[in-house]
PDB file of C-alpha atoms and ligand atoms in Angstrom:
ATOM      1  CA  MET A   1      11.495 -49.485 -44.183  1.00  0.00           C
ATOM      2  CA  PRO A   2      13.213 -52.339 -46.110  1.00  0.00           C
ATOM      3  CA  GLU A   3      14.363 -55.154 -43.602  1.00  0.00           C
ATOM      4  CA  GLY A   4      16.199 -58.037 -44.374  1.00  0.00           C
ATOM      5  CA  ASP A   5      15.061 -59.502 -46.663  1.00  0.00           C
ATOM      6  CA  THR A   6      14.159 -56.535 -48.626  1.00  0.00           C
ATOM      7  CA  VAL A   7      18.128 -56.097 -48.633  1.00  0.00           C
ATOM      8  CA  TRP A   8      18.774 -59.527 -49.823  1.00  0.00           C
ATOM      9  CA  ARG A   9      16.769 -59.707 -52.728  1.00  0.00           C
ATOM     10  CA  ALA A  10      18.449 -56.195 -53.400  1.00  0.00           C
ATOM     11  CA  CYS A  11      21.732 -57.539 -53.262  1.00  0.00           C
ATOM     12  CA  ARG A  12      21.166 -60.561 -54.900  1.00  0.00           C
ATOM     13  CA  ARG A  13      19.938 -58.551 -57.889  1.00  0.00           C
ATOM     14  CA  LEU A  14      22.975 -56.283 -58.120  1.00  0.00           C
ATOM     15  CA  HIS A  15      25.180 -59.159 -58.030  1.00  0.00           C
ATOM     16  CA  GLY A  16      23.862 -60.805 -60.742  1.00  0.00           C
ATOM     17  CA  LEU A  17      24.369 -58.087 -62.680  1.00  0.00           C
ATOM     18  CA  LEU A  18      27.549 -56.169 -60.923  1.00  0.00           C
ATOM     19  CA  ALA A  19      29.559 -59.202 -59.856  1.00  0.00           C
ATOM     20  CA  GLY A  20      32.705 -60.262 -61.823  1.00  0.00           C
ATOM     21  CA  ARG A  21      32.482 -56.891 -63.995  1.00  0.00           C
ATOM     22  CA  ARG A  22      34.798 -54.218 -64.200  1.00  0.00           C
ATOM     23  CA  LEU A  23      32.699 -50.467 -63.158  1.00  0.00           C
ATOM     24  CA  THR A  24      33.259 -48.313 -66.171  1.00  0.00           C
ATOM     25  CA  ARG A  25      32.171 -45.218 -64.238  1.00  0.00           C
ATOM     26  CA  GLY A  26      32.010 -45.271 -60.157  1.00  0.00           C
ATOM     27  CA  GLU A  27      30.721 -42.392 -58.272  1.00  0.00           C
ATOM     28  CA  LEU A  28      30.356 -41.375 -54.526  1.00  0.00           C
ATOM     29  CA  ARG A  29      28.828 -38.414 -53.790  1.00  0.00           C
ATOM     30  CA  VAL A  30      29.007 -37.703 -50.234  1.00  0.00           C
ATOM     31  CA  PRO A  31      31.628 -34.977 -49.571  1.00  0.00           C
ATOM     32  CA  GLN A  32      34.063 -37.166 -48.082  1.00  0.00           C
ATOM     33  CA  LEU A  33      34.220 -39.349 -50.734  1.00  0.00           C
ATOM     34  CA  ALA A  34      33.584 -37.056 -53.248  1.00  0.00           C
ATOM     35  CA  THR A  35      37.221 -37.927 -54.836  1.00  0.00           C
ATOM     36  CA  THR A  36      37.368 -41.390 -54.992  1.00  0.00           C
ATOM     37  CA  GLU A  37      37.110 -43.089 -58.257  1.00  0.00           C
ATOM     38  CA  LEU A  38      36.125 -46.712 -58.504  1.00  0.00           C
ATOM     39  CA  ALA A  39      35.915 -46.918 -62.907  1.00  0.00           C
ATOM     40  CA  GLY A  40      38.488 -49.701 -63.568  1.00  0.00           C
ATOM     41  CA  VAL A  41      38.211 -51.532 -60.612  1.00  0.00           C
ATOM     42  CA  ARG A  42      35.896 -54.926 -60.534  1.00  0.00           C
ATOM     43  CA  VAL A  43      33.730 -55.798 -58.572  1.00  0.00           C
ATOM     44  CA  LEU A  44      33.822 -59.310 -56.864  1.00  0.00           C
ATOM     45  CA  ASP A  45      30.404 -59.789 -55.203  1.00  0.00           C
ATOM     46  CA  VAL A  46      27.644 -57.014 -53.378  1.00  0.00           C
ATOM     47  CA  THR A  47      26.692 -59.211 -49.917  1.00  0.00           C
ATOM     48  CA  PRO A  48      23.516 -58.562 -47.660  1.00  0.00           C
ATOM     49  CA  ARG A  49      24.463 -58.621 -43.983  1.00  0.00           C
ATOM     50  CA  GLY A  50      21.241 -58.139 -42.175  1.00  0.00           C
ATOM     51  CA  LYS A  51      20.188 -54.508 -43.371  1.00  0.00           C
ATOM     52  CA  HIS A  52      23.739 -53.764 -44.895  1.00  0.00           C
ATOM     53  CA  GLN A  53      25.116 -54.055 -48.325  1.00  0.00           C
ATOM     54  CA  LEU A  54      28.682 -54.726 -48.974  1.00  0.00           C
ATOM     55  CA  PHE A  55      30.577 -53.992 -52.475  1.00  0.00           C
ATOM     56  CA  ARG A  56      33.578 -55.925 -52.562  1.00  0.00           C
ATOM     57  CA  PHE A  57      36.127 -54.604 -55.278  1.00  0.00           C
ATOM     58  CA  ASP A  58      39.002 -56.441 -56.254  1.00  0.00           C
ATOM     59  CA  HIS A  59      41.592 -53.369 -55.510  1.00  0.00           C
ATOM     60  CA  GLY A  60      40.648 -54.658 -51.378  1.00  0.00           C
ATOM     61  CA  TRP A  61      38.293 -52.207 -50.545  1.00  0.00           C
ATOM     62  CA  THR A  62      34.614 -52.359 -49.926  1.00  0.00           C
ATOM     63  CA  LEU A  63      31.186 -49.876 -50.204  1.00  0.00           C
ATOM     64  CA  HIS A  64      29.059 -50.079 -46.672  1.00  0.00           C
ATOM     65  CA  THR A  65      25.555 -48.877 -47.934  1.00  0.00           C
ATOM     66  CA  HIS A  66      22.871 -49.224 -45.768  1.00  0.00           C
ATOM     67  CA  PHE A  67      18.707 -47.925 -46.781  1.00  0.00           C
ATOM     68  CA  ARG A  68      17.414 -46.852 -42.933  1.00  0.00           C
ATOM     69  CA  MET A  69      14.228 -45.414 -43.661  1.00  0.00           C
ATOM     70  CA  GLU A  70      14.145 -44.552 -47.694  1.00  0.00           C
ATOM     71  CA  GLY A  71      17.322 -45.883 -48.956  1.00  0.00           C
ATOM     72  CA  ALA A  72      17.219 -47.593 -52.343  1.00  0.00           C
ATOM     73  CA  TRP A  73      19.756 -48.972 -55.102  1.00  0.00           C
ATOM     74  CA  ARG A  74      18.074 -49.110 -58.752  1.00  0.00           C
ATOM     75  CA  THR A  75      19.019 -50.959 -61.579  1.00  0.00           C
ATOM     76  CA  TYR A  76      18.839 -50.055 -64.977  1.00  0.00           C
ATOM     77  CA  GLN A  77      19.999 -50.739 -68.860  1.00  0.00           C
ATOM     78  CA  ARG A  78      22.513 -48.136 -70.340  1.00  0.00           C
ATOM     79  CA  GLY A  79      21.297 -45.487 -72.158  1.00  0.00           C
ATOM     80  CA  ARG A  80      17.756 -45.641 -69.746  1.00  0.00           C
ATOM     81  CA  ARG A  81      16.541 -43.158 -68.263  1.00  0.00           C
ATOM     82  CA  TRP A  82      17.274 -42.902 -64.365  1.00  0.00           C
ATOM     83  CA  GLY A  83      13.943 -42.576 -62.462  1.00  0.00           C
ATOM     84  CA  GLY A  84      14.638 -43.242 -58.096  1.00  0.00           C
ATOM     85  CA  GLY A  85      14.179 -39.689 -57.497  1.00  0.00           C
ATOM     86  CA  PRO A  86      16.206 -36.135 -58.393  1.00  0.00           C
ATOM     87  CA  ASP A  87      19.438 -36.446 -58.874  1.00  0.00           C
ATOM     88  CA  TYR A  88      20.609 -34.931 -55.850  1.00  0.00           C
ATOM     89  CA  GLU A  89      19.398 -37.416 -53.635  1.00  0.00           C
ATOM     90  CA  ILE A  90      22.196 -39.444 -55.673  1.00  0.00           C
ATOM     91  CA  ARG A  91      24.867 -40.194 -53.503  1.00  0.00           C
ATOM     92  CA  ALA A  92      26.013 -43.337 -55.273  1.00  0.00           C
ATOM     93  CA  VAL A  93      26.967 -44.946 -59.243  1.00  0.00           C
ATOM     94  CA  LEU A  94      28.169 -47.950 -60.014  1.00  0.00           C
ATOM     95  CA  SER A  95      28.201 -49.012 -64.249  1.00  0.00           C
ATOM     96  CA  THR A  96      29.428 -51.630 -66.244  1.00  0.00           C
ATOM     97  CA  GLU A  97      29.282 -51.956 -69.960  1.00  0.00           C
ATOM     98  CA  GLU A  98      25.204 -52.854 -69.313  1.00  0.00           C
ATOM     99  CA  THR A  99      24.263 -51.381 -66.436  1.00  0.00           C
ATOM    100  CA  ASP A 100      23.532 -48.226 -64.584  1.00  0.00           C
ATOM    101  CA  ALA A 101      23.038 -49.340 -60.466  1.00  0.00           C
ATOM    102  CA  VAL A 102      22.002 -45.922 -58.416  1.00  0.00           C
ATOM    103  CA  GLY A 103      21.499 -45.434 -55.308  1.00  0.00           C
ATOM    104  CA  TYR A 104      19.206 -43.039 -53.955  1.00  0.00           C
ATOM    105  CA  ARG A 105      18.692 -40.956 -50.470  1.00  0.00           C
ATOM    106  CA  LEU A 106      21.374 -43.624 -48.764  1.00  0.00           C
ATOM    107  CA  PRO A 107      22.264 -42.378 -45.481  1.00  0.00           C
ATOM    108  CA  VAL A 108      25.119 -44.131 -45.657  1.00  0.00           C
ATOM    109  CA  VAL A 109      28.052 -44.669 -48.147  1.00  0.00           C
ATOM    110  CA  GLU A 110      31.741 -45.582 -47.050  1.00  0.00           C
ATOM    111  CA  LEU A 111      34.855 -47.200 -48.391  1.00  0.00           C
ATOM    112  CA  VAL A 112      36.461 -49.253 -45.966  1.00  0.00           C
ATOM    113  CA  PRO A 113      39.295 -51.902 -46.065  1.00  0.00           C
ATOM    114  CA  THR A 114      37.996 -55.654 -47.275  1.00  0.00           C
ATOM    115  CA  ALA A 115      39.665 -56.871 -44.630  1.00  0.00           C
ATOM    116  CA  GLU A 116      38.548 -54.831 -42.146  1.00  0.00           C
ATOM    117  CA  GLU A 117      34.285 -54.921 -42.604  1.00  0.00           C
ATOM    118  CA  ASN A 118      33.779 -56.240 -38.862  1.00  0.00           C
ATOM    119  CA  GLN A 119      34.093 -52.264 -38.447  1.00  0.00           C
ATOM    120  CA  VAL A 120      30.971 -51.292 -39.964  1.00  0.00           C
ATOM    121  CA  VAL A 121      29.248 -54.681 -39.542  1.00  0.00           C
ATOM    122  CA  GLY A 122      31.146 -56.739 -36.911  1.00  0.00           C
ATOM    123  CA  HIS A 123      28.476 -55.983 -34.410  1.00  0.00           C
ATOM    124  CA  LEU A 124      26.042 -57.100 -35.610  1.00  0.00           C
ATOM    125  CA  GLY A 125      24.482 -60.521 -34.240  1.00  0.00           C
ATOM    126  CA  PRO A 126      23.466 -63.630 -36.224  1.00  0.00           C
ATOM    127  CA  ASP A 127      22.285 -63.035 -39.549  1.00  0.00           C
ATOM    128  CA  LEU A 128      18.719 -64.795 -40.241  1.00  0.00           C
ATOM    129  CA  LEU A 129      18.730 -64.894 -44.345  1.00  0.00           C
ATOM    130  CA  GLY A 130      22.823 -65.272 -44.065  1.00  0.00           C
ATOM    131  CA  PRO A 131      25.266 -68.187 -44.242  1.00  0.00           C
ATOM    132  CA  ASP A 132      26.530 -67.477 -40.656  1.00  0.00           C
ATOM    133  CA  TRP A 133      23.130 -68.340 -39.508  1.00  0.00           C
ATOM    134  CA  ASP A 134      23.198 -69.132 -35.846  1.00  0.00           C
ATOM    135  CA  LEU A 135      19.569 -69.547 -33.595  1.00  0.00           C
ATOM    136  CA  ASP A 136      21.586 -70.727 -30.536  1.00  0.00           C
ATOM    137  CA  GLU A 137      23.821 -67.239 -30.406  1.00  0.00           C
ATOM    138  CA  ALA A 138      20.965 -64.921 -31.279  1.00  0.00           C
ATOM    139  CA  LEU A 139      18.512 -66.625 -28.577  1.00  0.00           C
ATOM    140  CA  ARG A 140      21.775 -66.065 -26.150  1.00  0.00           C
ATOM    141  CA  ARG A 141      22.166 -62.427 -27.653  1.00  0.00           C
ATOM    142  CA  ILE A 142      18.628 -61.661 -26.713  1.00  0.00           C
ATOM    143  CA  ARG A 143      18.444 -63.642 -23.295  1.00  0.00           C
ATOM    144  CA  SER A 144      21.649 -61.624 -22.347  1.00  0.00           C
ATOM    145  CA  GLN A 145      19.346 -59.124 -20.637  1.00  0.00           C
ATOM    146  CA  PRO A 146      16.329 -60.522 -19.478  1.00  0.00           C
ATOM    147  CA  ASP A 147      14.198 -57.700 -18.591  1.00  0.00           C
ATOM    148  CA  ARG A 148      14.418 -55.589 -21.768  1.00  0.00           C
ATOM    149  CA  SER A 149      10.891 -55.906 -23.917  1.00  0.00           C
ATOM    150  CA  ILE A 150      10.888 -58.183 -26.796  1.00  0.00           C
ATOM    151  CA  GLY A 151      10.123 -55.715 -29.209  1.00  0.00           C
ATOM    152  CA  GLU A 152      12.634 -53.927 -28.399  1.00  0.00           C
ATOM    153  CA  ALA A 153      15.270 -57.200 -28.252  1.00  0.00           C
ATOM    154  CA  LEU A 154      13.649 -58.201 -31.517  1.00  0.00           C
ATOM    155  CA  LEU A 155      14.811 -54.925 -33.308  1.00  0.00           C
ATOM    156  CA  ASP A 156      18.366 -54.570 -31.595  1.00  0.00           C
ATOM    157  CA  GLN A 157      20.965 -55.723 -34.680  1.00  0.00           C
ATOM    158  CA  ARG A 158      22.998 -56.767 -32.044  1.00  0.00           C
ATOM    159  CA  ASN A 159      20.927 -59.642 -30.980  1.00  0.00           C
ATOM    160  CA  LEU A 160      19.453 -60.816 -34.695  1.00  0.00           C
ATOM    161  CA  ALA A 161      20.385 -59.043 -37.765  1.00  0.00           C
ATOM    162  CA  GLY A 162      17.385 -58.928 -40.738  1.00  0.00           C
ATOM    163  CA  LEU A 163      14.469 -57.987 -38.638  1.00  0.00           C
ATOM    164  CA  GLY A 164      12.647 -54.369 -38.638  1.00  0.00           C
ATOM    165  CA  THR A 165       8.910 -53.236 -37.580  1.00  0.00           C
ATOM    166  CA  PHE A 166       6.756 -55.274 -40.323  1.00  0.00           C
ATOM    167  CA  TYR A 167       8.334 -58.627 -38.978  1.00  0.00           C
ATOM    168  CA  ARG A 168       8.500 -57.498 -35.253  1.00  0.00           C
ATOM    169  CA  SER A 169       4.422 -57.192 -35.212  1.00  0.00           C
ATOM    170  CA  GLU A 170       3.602 -59.476 -37.137  1.00  0.00           C
ATOM    171  CA  LEU A 171       5.886 -62.281 -35.290  1.00  0.00           C
ATOM    172  CA  LEU A 172       4.796 -61.290 -32.103  1.00  0.00           C
ATOM    173  CA  PHE A 173       1.176 -61.495 -33.066  1.00  0.00           C
ATOM    174  CA  VAL A 174       1.592 -64.674 -34.530  1.00  0.00           C
ATOM    175  CA  GLN A 175       3.656 -65.852 -31.481  1.00  0.00           C
ATOM    176  CA  GLY A 176       0.375 -64.532 -28.906  1.00  0.00           C
ATOM    177  CA  VAL A 177       2.740 -62.382 -27.407  1.00  0.00           C
ATOM    178  CA  HIS A 178       2.592 -58.410 -26.442  1.00  0.00           C
ATOM    179  CA  PRO A 179       5.975 -56.611 -27.584  1.00  0.00           C
ATOM    180  CA  ARG A 180       6.249 -55.223 -24.175  1.00  0.00           C
ATOM    181  CA  THR A 181       6.419 -58.457 -22.659  1.00  0.00           C
ATOM    182  CA  PRO A 182       9.687 -58.662 -21.078  1.00  0.00           C
ATOM    183  CA  VAL A 183      12.265 -61.508 -22.590  1.00  0.00           C
ATOM    184  CA  VAL A 184      12.439 -63.292 -19.480  1.00  0.00           C
ATOM    185  CA  ALA A 185       8.555 -64.425 -19.164  1.00  0.00           C
ATOM    186  CA  VAL A 186       8.701 -65.413 -23.099  1.00  0.00           C
ATOM    187  CA  SER A 187       8.482 -69.115 -22.972  1.00  0.00           C
ATOM    188  CA  GLY A 188       8.005 -69.700 -27.025  1.00  0.00           C
ATOM    189  CA  LEU A 189      11.857 -67.712 -27.505  1.00  0.00           C
ATOM    190  CA  PRO A 190      13.567 -70.763 -29.815  1.00  0.00           C
ATOM    191  CA  ARG A 191      10.381 -70.872 -31.962  1.00  0.00           C
ATOM    192  CA  MET A 192       9.513 -67.096 -32.387  1.00  0.00           C
ATOM    193  CA  VAL A 193      13.239 -66.997 -33.687  1.00  0.00           C
ATOM    194  CA  GLN A 194      12.815 -69.473 -35.960  1.00  0.00           C
ATOM    195  CA  ARG A 195       9.982 -68.310 -37.044  1.00  0.00           C
ATOM    196  CA  ALA A 196      11.357 -64.975 -38.025  1.00  0.00           C
ATOM    197  CA  LYS A 197      13.833 -66.896 -40.283  1.00  0.00           C
ATOM    198  CA  LEU A 198      11.490 -68.748 -41.716  1.00  0.00           C
ATOM    199  CA  LEU A 199       9.141 -65.604 -42.666  1.00  0.00           C
ATOM    200  CA  LEU A 200      12.291 -63.523 -44.054  1.00  0.00           C
ATOM    201  CA  ASP A 201      12.760 -66.534 -46.003  1.00  0.00           C
ATOM    202  CA  ALA A 202       9.599 -67.216 -47.779  1.00  0.00           C
ATOM    203  CA  ASN A 203       9.536 -63.629 -48.539  1.00  0.00           C
ATOM    204  CA  LYS A 204      13.387 -62.783 -49.871  1.00  0.00           C
ATOM    205  CA  GLU A 205      11.843 -63.970 -53.121  1.00  0.00           C
ATOM    206  CA  ARG A 206       9.091 -61.862 -53.509  1.00  0.00           C
ATOM    207  CA  ALA A 207       8.483 -57.797 -53.967  1.00  0.00           C
ATOM    208  CA  GLN A 208       5.483 -57.595 -51.651  1.00  0.00           C
ATOM    209  CA  GLN A 209       5.714 -58.984 -48.411  1.00  0.00           C
ATOM    210  CA  SER A 210       3.538 -61.198 -46.774  1.00  0.00           C
ATOM    211  CA  THR A 211       3.119 -63.063 -43.137  1.00  0.00           C
ATOM    212  CA  THR A 212      -0.241 -64.541 -43.991  1.00  0.00           C
ATOM    213  CA  GLY A 213      -0.069 -66.160 -46.866  1.00  0.00           C
ATOM    214  CA  ASP A 214      -2.515 -64.247 -48.731  1.00  0.00           C
ATOM    215  CA  LEU A 215      -0.980 -62.068 -51.280  1.00  0.00           C
ATOM    216  CA  ARG A 216      -3.514 -59.738 -52.109  1.00  0.00           C
ATOM    217  CA  SER A 217      -3.634 -56.627 -51.445  1.00  0.00           C
ATOM    218  CA  GLY A 218      -5.058 -54.958 -48.258  1.00  0.00           C
ATOM    219  CA  ARG A 219      -4.442 -58.813 -46.420  1.00  0.00           C
ATOM    220  CA  ARG A 220      -0.899 -59.620 -46.309  1.00  0.00           C
ATOM    221  CA  THR A 221      -0.306 -58.143 -42.921  1.00  0.00           C
ATOM    222  CA  TYR A 222      -2.091 -59.150 -39.175  1.00  0.00           C
ATOM    223  CA  VAL A 223      -1.609 -56.263 -37.462  1.00  0.00           C
ATOM    224  CA  PHE A 224       1.237 -54.034 -39.253  1.00  0.00           C
ATOM    225  CA  GLU A 225      -0.146 -50.733 -40.170  1.00  0.00           C
ATOM    226  CA  ARG A 226      -3.390 -51.768 -39.375  1.00  0.00           C
ATOM    227  CA  PRO A 227      -4.115 -48.974 -36.262  1.00  0.00           C
ATOM    228  CA  GLY A 228      -8.466 -49.245 -35.456  1.00  0.00           C
ATOM    229  CA  GLN A 229      -8.864 -52.447 -37.884  1.00  0.00           C
ATOM    230  CA  PRO A 230     -10.760 -55.783 -37.016  1.00  0.00           C
ATOM    231  CA  CYS A 231      -8.044 -58.094 -35.672  1.00  0.00           C
ATOM    232  CA  ARG A 232      -7.740 -60.850 -38.815  1.00  0.00           C
ATOM    233  CA  ARG A 233      -8.156 -63.621 -35.645  1.00  0.00           C
ATOM    234  CA  CYS A 234     -10.823 -61.868 -32.982  1.00  0.00           C
ATOM    235  CA  GLY A 235     -12.257 -58.757 -34.444  1.00  0.00           C
ATOM    236  CA  GLY A 236     -11.187 -56.095 -31.758  1.00  0.00           C
ATOM    237  CA  PRO A 237      -9.581 -53.400 -32.516  1.00  0.00           C
ATOM    238  CA  ILE A 238      -5.390 -53.190 -33.688  1.00  0.00           C
ATOM    239  CA  ARG A 239      -3.672 -51.332 -30.951  1.00  0.00           C
ATOM    240  CA  THR A 240      -0.174 -48.716 -31.802  1.00  0.00           C
ATOM    241  CA  GLU A 241       2.188 -47.066 -29.933  1.00  0.00           C
ATOM    242  CA  GLU A 242       5.341 -45.863 -30.130  1.00  0.00           C
ATOM    243  CA  PHE A 243       8.678 -47.245 -27.578  1.00  0.00           C
ATOM    244  CA  GLY A 244      11.451 -47.925 -27.366  1.00  0.00           C
ATOM    245  CA  PRO A 245      15.338 -46.395 -25.812  1.00  0.00           C
ATOM    246  CA  THR A 246      14.633 -42.538 -25.373  1.00  0.00           C
ATOM    247  CA  GLY A 247      15.475 -41.356 -29.533  1.00  0.00           C
ATOM    248  CA  GLN A 248      15.038 -44.805 -30.405  1.00  0.00           C
ATOM    249  CA  GLU A 249      11.446 -44.901 -30.331  1.00  0.00           C
ATOM    250  CA  ARG A 250       9.468 -47.285 -32.686  1.00  0.00           C
ATOM    251  CA  ARG A 251       6.122 -48.062 -34.137  1.00  0.00           C
ATOM    252  CA  SER A 252       4.636 -51.329 -32.625  1.00  0.00           C
ATOM    253  CA  TYR A 253       0.854 -52.484 -33.730  1.00  0.00           C
ATOM    254  CA  TRP A 254      -0.713 -55.579 -31.688  1.00  0.00           C
ATOM    255  CA  CYS A 255      -3.956 -56.865 -30.545  1.00  0.00           C
ATOM    256  CA  PRO A 256      -4.818 -56.737 -27.147  1.00  0.00           C
ATOM    257  CA  ARG A 257      -7.240 -59.448 -27.085  1.00  0.00           C
ATOM    258  CA  CYS A 258      -4.694 -62.158 -28.703  1.00  0.00           C
ATOM    259  CA  GLN A 259      -1.332 -60.443 -27.219  1.00  0.00           C
ATOM    260  CA  PRO A 260      -2.070 -59.687 -23.602  1.00  0.00           C
ATOM    261  CA  LEU A 261       0.293 -58.034 -21.491  1.00  0.00           C
ATOM    262  CA  SER A 262       0.213 -60.489 -18.760  1.00  0.00           C
ATOM    263  CA  SER A 263       0.572 -63.623 -21.679  1.00  0.00           C
ATOM    264  CA  THR A 264       3.713 -65.693 -21.915  1.00  0.00           C
ATOM    265  CA  GLY A 265       2.886 -66.495 -24.856  1.00  0.00           C
ATOM    266  CA  GLY A 266       1.533 -69.529 -25.968  1.00  0.00           C
ATOM    267  CA  PRO A 267       2.124 -72.448 -28.512  1.00  0.00           C
ATOM    268  CA  GLY A 268       1.048 -70.217 -31.141  1.00  0.00           C
ATOM    269  CA  PRO A 269      -1.075 -71.323 -34.800  1.00  0.00           C
TER     270      PRO A 269
HETATM  271 ZN1  LIG B 301      -7.285 -60.242 -31.706  1.00  0.00          ZN
END
C-alpha cells in the first residue's frame, strides 16, 4: 500500500506533467461522475495531502483521489500504449496535448469545490511531508488517547498524515518499542515522530523505500514482511500479527527481543 512518500512522489510527477496545462480530455469513470466533462479546464496544481491526491482546476473544482491498497496513477506520452491494467480498472483519464494520466483501481474519485476541500481532507492531522507539518500538534493528537496502542495511533491519519504499515513497523523497530505499547508508556515519542518525518523525507525521491540505509533487494527493511526471518540486530525470529479496531485490523511486524512489550522505548540507535 502506498504511503505518504510514494503519494508525494506520484503527485510531484503528475504536477510536472499537468500543472499549467489545459486538459484535452477529462473522464471520471465512476457512476456519479460519468457525465462530468473536464476537457477544456486548466490544471492549477496536483498536491499530496497525506495519502490523498488533490488535482485543482481553474474552474473552481478539485478532483480528490486516494490509492488505498491497489490504486495507481500512471502517466504516458500521448500515443503510447497504456499498461497499468485492463480498461475496466480505469477510473480516471486526464490528458493534455503531450500526456495521458490514467488512474487505475482508484477506490476514491470525487469532485469537490476547491473552497471546500476540507470536506475530504480536513480531518487529517499534520502532514509529515506537507508545508503545514507541525510536530507539537501531531504529538498533541497522538497523546489525546493515552491508552491506545502506539501502533494504532501511528496509523490514524487524524493524528498525523502519511504513515502506513510499512513505516509503522520499521519505525517501532528502530525505536525499540512494541507495537502494542500504550501511547502513555512510550517515552521517546517526539523522537519517534521526528524520525518518521526523516524516513519519509529520505525515501520520497526514491522508487524503492529503504529504512536500513541499504538499497539492495532483500535488505531494505528491518522487520516489515520478514516474519520468521532473523532480526538484523539480535538474530531472533521476527513476529507478525494483525491487530487494531474490529474491521480495521492491520498487520504488524516486530522483534520480541528488541521490542519487548514491557519496553517503554529506549533512546534508539
Ligand atoms: Zn531483535
